[in-house]
XYZ file of C-alpha atoms in Angstrom:
257
model
C 76.813 -80.845 -37.192
C 73.717 -78.364 -37.336
C 71.273 -78.828 -40.285
C 68.711 -76.002 -40.939
C 65.672 -76.293 -43.417
C 65.718 -74.573 -46.540
C 61.995 -74.579 -46.426
C 58.782 -76.303 -45.807
C 56.084 -78.307 -47.709
C 52.487 -76.922 -48.040
C 49.880 -79.377 -49.021
C 46.492 -80.818 -47.647
C 47.485 -84.059 -46.391
C 48.057 -83.262 -42.610
C 47.747 -86.788 -40.890
C 49.760 -89.679 -40.957
C 46.980 -91.852 -42.259
C 46.887 -89.724 -45.139
C 50.425 -90.512 -46.636
C 50.731 -92.618 -49.534
C 52.868 -95.768 -48.828
C 55.326 -94.340 -51.376
C 55.074 -91.370 -53.798
C 55.178 -93.434 -56.683
C 51.557 -94.306 -55.451
C 50.225 -91.000 -54.778
C 47.937 -88.520 -56.539
C 48.413 -85.404 -54.802
C 50.010 -81.897 -55.429
C 51.780 -79.401 -53.058
C 54.124 -76.669 -52.762
C 57.893 -76.395 -51.657
C 57.975 -73.048 -50.377
C 61.739 -72.029 -49.583
C 62.781 -69.633 -47.124
C 62.927 -66.014 -47.984
C 66.605 -66.106 -48.831
C 67.733 -64.689 -52.318
C 70.410 -67.305 -52.837
C 67.810 -69.940 -52.491
C 65.955 -68.746 -55.257
C 68.980 -68.330 -57.427
C 69.593 -72.078 -56.610
C 66.612 -72.950 -58.490
C 67.766 -71.929 -61.809
C 67.946 -74.372 -64.445
C 65.530 -76.457 -62.708
C 63.488 -75.967 -65.739
C 63.099 -79.160 -67.732
C 63.903 -81.248 -64.633
C 60.888 -83.713 -64.425
C 61.733 -85.185 -60.881
C 63.674 -83.988 -57.873
C 65.035 -86.143 -54.936
C 63.719 -84.135 -51.832
C 65.863 -84.886 -48.468
C 63.405 -83.869 -45.291
C 62.476 -84.336 -41.673
C 60.224 -86.636 -40.413
C 59.006 -83.807 -38.078
C 56.026 -85.785 -36.255
C 58.560 -88.321 -35.196
C 60.730 -89.264 -32.132
C 62.681 -91.791 -30.823
C 63.583 -95.025 -32.891
C 63.759 -98.949 -32.607
C 66.193 -101.396 -34.552
C 63.418 -103.328 -35.785
C 60.071 -102.413 -37.157
C 56.906 -103.989 -38.468
C 55.927 -102.227 -41.857
C 52.646 -102.389 -43.274
C 54.100 -104.702 -45.905
C 56.263 -107.676 -44.525
C 56.410 -111.468 -44.870
C 54.281 -113.123 -42.331
C 54.013 -110.032 -40.291
C 57.314 -110.279 -38.802
C 59.588 -107.432 -37.804
C 62.234 -106.227 -40.042
C 65.522 -104.558 -39.402
C 65.127 -100.692 -39.518
C 67.653 -100.105 -42.109
C 66.272 -102.707 -44.584
C 62.805 -100.464 -44.444
C 61.840 -96.969 -45.137
C 60.113 -96.601 -41.622
C 60.112 -93.080 -40.524
C 61.327 -93.937 -37.025
C 64.819 -93.836 -37.485
C 68.418 -92.884 -35.455
C 68.540 -89.380 -37.478
C 64.812 -88.750 -38.675
C 65.918 -88.236 -42.146
C 63.616 -89.038 -45.069
C 64.014 -89.330 -48.868
C 61.457 -88.831 -51.422
C 61.589 -88.693 -55.478
C 58.677 -86.365 -56.380
C 57.543 -84.925 -59.652
C 58.245 -81.256 -60.239
C 55.524 -79.267 -62.170
C 57.188 -75.884 -62.445
C 59.181 -73.259 -60.336
C 58.068 -69.787 -59.242
C 61.156 -68.144 -57.813
C 61.134 -69.650 -54.078
C 58.191 -72.001 -54.801
C 58.561 -75.581 -56.194
C 55.377 -76.548 -57.171
C 55.426 -80.735 -56.905
C 52.913 -83.729 -57.279
C 52.915 -87.497 -56.411
C 54.710 -87.341 -53.161
C 54.669 -89.100 -49.492
C 55.198 -85.980 -47.431
C 52.985 -84.305 -44.940
C 52.140 -80.581 -44.546
C 54.645 -78.690 -42.615
C 57.479 -80.928 -43.595
C 60.794 -79.347 -43.137
C 62.973 -79.632 -46.290
C 66.834 -80.076 -46.055
C 67.957 -80.180 -49.519
C 67.097 -80.725 -53.207
C 68.751 -82.829 -55.999
C 67.663 -83.678 -59.650
C 66.855 -87.420 -60.260
C 69.116 -88.577 -63.077
C 67.757 -91.729 -64.693
C 70.989 -92.912 -65.801
C 72.466 -92.988 -62.319
C 69.444 -93.418 -59.835
C 67.544 -95.939 -61.545
C 68.211 -99.894 -61.366
C 65.219 -101.435 -61.999
C 66.568 -105.024 -61.782
C 67.767 -104.700 -58.236
C 66.590 -107.258 -55.830
C 64.613 -105.933 -52.608
C 64.620 -108.889 -50.348
C 61.956 -109.387 -47.895
C 60.015 -106.955 -49.752
C 59.537 -109.476 -52.933
C 58.027 -112.559 -50.473
C 55.736 -109.952 -48.929
C 54.468 -108.236 -52.180
C 53.672 -112.024 -53.656
C 50.865 -112.208 -51.124
C 49.175 -108.678 -52.198
C 45.658 -108.044 -53.079
C 44.349 -106.382 -55.937
C 41.644 -103.727 -55.296
C 38.764 -103.609 -57.339
C 36.092 -100.340 -56.967
C 32.715 -100.317 -57.805
C 31.103 -97.400 -59.624
C 29.467 -96.175 -56.532
C 32.640 -96.367 -54.443
C 34.635 -94.539 -56.915
C 32.032 -91.740 -57.179
C 32.125 -91.328 -53.558
C 35.815 -91.639 -53.165
C 36.199 -89.041 -55.940
C 33.709 -86.691 -54.602
C 35.275 -86.569 -51.070
C 38.769 -85.726 -52.326
C 37.598 -83.031 -54.631
C 35.678 -81.554 -51.810
C 38.720 -81.344 -49.330
C 38.524 -84.684 -47.616
C 41.022 -87.781 -47.441
C 42.251 -89.529 -50.341
C 40.256 -92.948 -49.696
C 41.700 -94.508 -52.796
C 45.488 -93.757 -51.257
C 44.121 -95.008 -47.805
C 42.858 -98.306 -49.625
C 46.167 -99.218 -51.547
C 48.083 -98.707 -48.095
C 45.706 -100.565 -45.802
C 43.968 -103.082 -47.903
C 46.486 -104.529 -50.357
C 48.495 -106.246 -47.869
C 47.087 -107.975 -44.561
C 43.503 -106.350 -44.743
C 42.074 -108.395 -42.047
C 44.563 -107.491 -39.349
C 42.550 -106.465 -36.483
C 45.562 -105.422 -34.394
C 46.335 -102.642 -36.689
C 43.240 -101.789 -38.517
C 40.093 -100.565 -37.487
C 37.838 -103.158 -38.769
C 34.294 -104.496 -38.313
C 31.690 -106.804 -39.812
C 28.207 -105.345 -41.022
C 24.965 -107.272 -40.722
C 25.450 -108.183 -44.413
C 28.515 -109.839 -43.912
C 30.860 -107.504 -45.383
C 34.174 -105.663 -44.018
C 34.405 -101.941 -42.971
C 37.329 -100.585 -42.267
C 37.860 -96.758 -40.675
C 39.763 -94.010 -42.029
C 39.263 -91.210 -39.200
C 35.460 -90.164 -39.811
C 34.796 -92.413 -42.760
C 34.280 -95.958 -43.461
C 35.301 -98.194 -46.679
C 33.110 -101.124 -47.220
C 34.572 -103.906 -48.881
C 34.903 -107.749 -49.126
C 37.520 -110.242 -50.537
C 37.299 -112.924 -53.260
C 40.682 -115.107 -53.630
C 43.349 -112.252 -54.051
C 41.068 -109.497 -54.838
C 39.476 -106.801 -52.689
C 36.315 -105.170 -53.555
C 35.487 -101.843 -52.452
C 31.701 -101.396 -52.648
C 31.009 -98.266 -50.786
C 31.967 -95.477 -48.585
C 29.994 -94.184 -45.473
C 29.892 -91.411 -43.148
C 31.099 -92.821 -39.810
C 28.798 -90.053 -38.116
C 25.315 -90.720 -36.723
C 22.507 -88.513 -37.484
C 22.401 -87.483 -33.999
C 26.264 -86.479 -34.139
C 25.818 -84.588 -37.211
C 23.209 -82.408 -35.561
C 25.466 -81.705 -32.595
C 27.630 -78.435 -32.451
C 30.814 -79.887 -31.405
C 33.087 -80.659 -34.280
C 36.409 -82.393 -33.311
C 37.540 -82.946 -36.459
C 36.234 -79.776 -38.422
C 34.532 -82.112 -41.039
C 30.854 -82.286 -40.112
C 29.902 -79.795 -42.886
C 31.533 -82.112 -45.339
C 29.442 -84.947 -44.033
C 26.366 -83.092 -44.015
C 26.811 -82.109 -47.595
C 27.946 -85.769 -48.399
C 24.685 -87.345 -47.148
C 22.578 -84.884 -49.259
C 24.408 -85.706 -52.162
C 24.299 -89.508 -51.502
C 21.101 -89.665 -49.522
C 20.755 -93.455 -50.094
C 23.709 -93.845 -47.542
């Protein structure tokens, strides 16, 4: 058996930490660029009016698999059988995602709200048909137990301003990051880059950024976002992650931080 990608995804999200937990929780745009084969462009005919499509793809950044995994959401943090999860490490690294289709331009499909990364090889496309693909009353077993313990995330105006500015200027989607990292098991230091600040707030690291938050009952209050670079580091020439210019501008726009 031999499978050949029919195209690749192009989008700003390149790193695993930028990937939404599910496409339904995303707020992103991208393009599936099909290979330069006129038959593939022809195969896209009649997609006009199709609102959502299934994308079958390869988890191209992964290798190897285990029979049990510990997903971001699990009751008591226990390991779950791989086939009972959507974990990317699988015997055959095949993924399935339902995405919104905005429009088709010959061999380019413009999509939004997906849980894929830049460069993802696409294997096949199929229309989403609500009458046969939707079963809203289906049980989800262990996931129901885990989501009972989920925190609701509340953002201050200051945090929303910073998150929006970073996203609009080419930085990571920190709102998606919070939905993945803080909604469940937010204080797990083994799996998250957590620290306490002098005021007693928590800070969680997202590459070169820090999200400031505290918890009250079953709510997480995100109060601010900070650059994790020191002034001295921003003055240095080296730029390992290629984002120092963004951080310098961030500090100019938000000088109190």
